[in-house]
Amino acid sequence: DAGITQSPRHKVTETGTPVTLRCHQTENHRYMYWYRQDPGHGLRLIHYSYGVKDTDKGEVSDGYSVSRSKTEDFLLTLESATSSQTSVYFCAISESGLDNEQFFGPGTRLTVL
Amino acid sequence: GQNIDQPTEMTATEGAIVQINCTYQTSGFNGLFWYQQHAGEAPTFLSYNVLDGLEEKGRFSSFLSRSKGYSYLLLKELQMKDSASYLCAVGLSGNTPLVFGKGTRLSVIA
């Protein structure tokens, strides 16, 4: 299995608070992604990165920001969490291109009250 | 826009064969992926098709017809552990991220 970890694995927070989720990989893959998964919507891309300090928006980026200061870490920040951001968040990585096979982390379950 | 369609849910009997279909209308095509996702877990890669035809991998096979914008995943000799969601994803031409379908939840019953 690809070496991908996510932290925290579970988090409960209150509306209006900032939240940061971390994705860490040991595979030295260039490409990293953040998805959210909700019933009826499947996996939706939030942001992705194609290198250190190189990021771009996905289809549901409003309310989220990301940073990648090192190859191995990709951070997802909710500046002011809302109940609509309650979801399961998955990080993924790929080696050779954005259209290549992706390996997924274990997920973070976030609840915003 | 990009559109990928899969049935929402399917039910099949242990020991049987099931076919999960995926149709896509996308601006470009650079391969089709199938992933398996058990409840509460992360998606895991099953198969990849870039050329027309059937790719077989044990009990699982995946088929692609690029001219029809169509793929299917065939699961043989179904086992209870095959109960999961199956996600179809399309790679687009150019360097853009995969586009995922909403997934098909398969329930295997005795």
mmCIF file of C-alpha atoms in Angstrom, chain A residues 6-87:
data_model
loop_
_atom_site.group_PDB
_atom_site.id
_atom_site.type_symbol
_atom_site.label_atom_id
_atom_site.label_comp_id
_atom_site.label_asym_id
_atom_site.label_seq_id
_atom_site.Cartn_x
_atom_site.Cartn_y
_atom_site.Cartn_z
ATOM 1 C CA GLN A 6 -4.180 11.684 7.219
ATOM 2 C CA SER A 7 -4.587 13.512 10.486
ATOM 3 C CA PRO A 8 -6.737 13.803 12.391
ATOM 4 C CA ARG A 9 -8.862 10.784 11.471
ATOM 5 C CA HIS A 10 -11.895 12.171 13.237
ATOM 6 C CA LYS A 11 -12.754 15.699 14.284
ATOM 7 C CA VAL A 12 -15.781 17.451 15.710
ATOM 8 C CA THR A 13 -15.751 21.231 15.638
ATOM 9 C CA GLU A 14 -18.113 24.165 15.878
ATOM 10 C CA THR A 15 -19.348 26.463 13.165
ATOM 11 C CA GLY A 16 -17.031 29.388 12.586
ATOM 12 C CA THR A 17 -13.846 27.762 13.839
ATOM 13 C CA PRO A 18 -10.804 27.199 11.604
ATOM 14 C CA VAL A 19 -9.832 23.610 10.830
ATOM 15 C CA THR A 20 -6.709 22.197 9.192
ATOM 16 C CA LEU A 21 -6.442 18.663 7.878
ATOM 17 C CA ARG A 22 -3.066 17.180 7.069
ATOM 18 C CA CYS A 23 -2.084 14.679 4.410
ATOM 19 C CA HIS A 24 1.375 13.150 4.605
ATOM 20 C CA GLN A 25 2.966 10.816 2.039
ATOM 21 C CA THR A 26 6.199 8.872 2.031
ATOM 22 C CA GLU A 27 6.081 7.941 -1.677
ATOM 23 C CA ASN A 28 7.636 11.139 -3.040
ATOM 24 C CA HIS A 29 4.764 11.443 -5.525
ATOM 25 C CA ARG A 30 4.452 14.765 -7.254
ATOM 26 C CA TYR A 31 0.673 15.064 -7.391
ATOM 27 C CA MET A 32 -1.645 15.349 -4.392
ATOM 28 C CA TYR A 33 -5.390 15.851 -4.100
ATOM 29 C CA TRP A 34 -8.103 16.636 -1.585
ATOM 30 C CA TYR A 35 -11.598 15.238 -2.070
ATOM 31 C CA ARG A 36 -14.752 15.275 -0.067
ATOM 32 C CA GLN A 37 -17.243 12.435 -0.216
ATOM 33 C CA ASP A 38 -20.909 12.843 0.613
ATOM 34 C CA PRO A 39 -23.893 10.530 0.092
ATOM 35 C CA GLY A 40 -25.425 11.093 -3.318
ATOM 36 C CA HIS A 41 -22.481 13.117 -4.577
ATOM 37 C CA GLY A 42 -19.599 10.700 -4.739
ATOM 38 C CA LEU A 43 -16.038 11.969 -4.658
ATOM 39 C CA ARG A 44 -15.686 15.666 -5.420
ATOM 40 C CA LEU A 45 -12.337 17.336 -5.964
ATOM 41 C CA ILE A 46 -11.614 20.318 -3.711
ATOM 42 C CA HIS A 47 -8.039 21.275 -4.596
ATOM 43 C CA TYR A 48 -5.025 19.574 -6.056
ATOM 44 C CA SER A 49 -1.280 20.142 -6.245
ATOM 45 C CA TYR A 50 1.164 19.421 -9.039
ATOM 46 C CA GLY A 51 4.280 20.309 -7.105
ATOM 47 C CA VAL A 52 5.607 22.219 -4.124
ATOM 48 C CA LYS A 53 3.783 25.555 -3.918
ATOM 49 C CA ASP A 54 1.809 24.680 -7.085
ATOM 50 C CA THR A 55 -1.898 24.209 -6.442
ATOM 51 C CA ASP A 56 -5.157 24.617 -8.311
ATOM 52 C CA LYS A 57 -8.872 24.594 -7.589
ATOM 53 C CA GLY A 58 -11.219 21.683 -8.095
ATOM 54 C CA GLU A 59 -14.971 21.718 -8.549
ATOM 55 C CA VAL A 60 -15.893 22.496 -4.912
ATOM 56 C CA SER A 61 -13.122 24.807 -3.713
ATOM 57 C CA ASP A 62 -15.220 27.586 -2.125
ATOM 58 C CA GLY A 63 -14.538 27.824 1.607
ATOM 59 C CA TYR A 64 -11.304 25.806 1.382
ATOM 60 C CA SER A 65 -7.654 26.697 0.958
ATOM 61 C CA VAL A 66 -4.574 24.513 0.626
ATOM 62 C CA SER A 67 -0.849 24.733 1.033
ATOM 63 C CA ARG A 68 2.053 22.557 0.006
ATOM 64 C CA SER A 69 5.419 23.697 1.321
ATOM 65 C CA LYS A 70 7.034 20.251 1.121
ATOM 66 C CA THR A 71 6.613 17.354 -1.296
ATOM 67 C CA GLU A 72 5.315 15.095 1.443
ATOM 68 C CA ASP A 73 2.671 17.343 3.032
ATOM 69 C CA PHE A 74 -0.555 18.785 1.658
ATOM 70 C CA LEU A 75 -2.707 20.782 4.057
ATOM 71 C CA LEU A 76 -6.396 21.560 3.667
ATOM 72 C CA THR A 77 -7.776 24.500 5.664
ATOM 73 C CA LEU A 78 -11.352 25.451 6.334
ATOM 74 C CA GLU A 79 -10.998 29.091 7.344
ATOM 75 C CA SER A 80 -14.394 29.249 9.047
ATOM 76 C CA ALA A 81 -16.110 25.877 9.160
ATOM 77 C CA THR A 82 -19.798 25.581 8.267
ATOM 78 C CA SER A 83 -22.221 22.701 8.761
ATOM 79 C CA SER A 84 -22.249 22.127 4.988
ATOM 80 C CA GLN A 85 -18.587 21.128 5.278
ATOM 81 C CA THR A 86 -19.460 18.121 7.410
ATOM 82 C CA SER A 87 -18.105 15.300 5.284
#
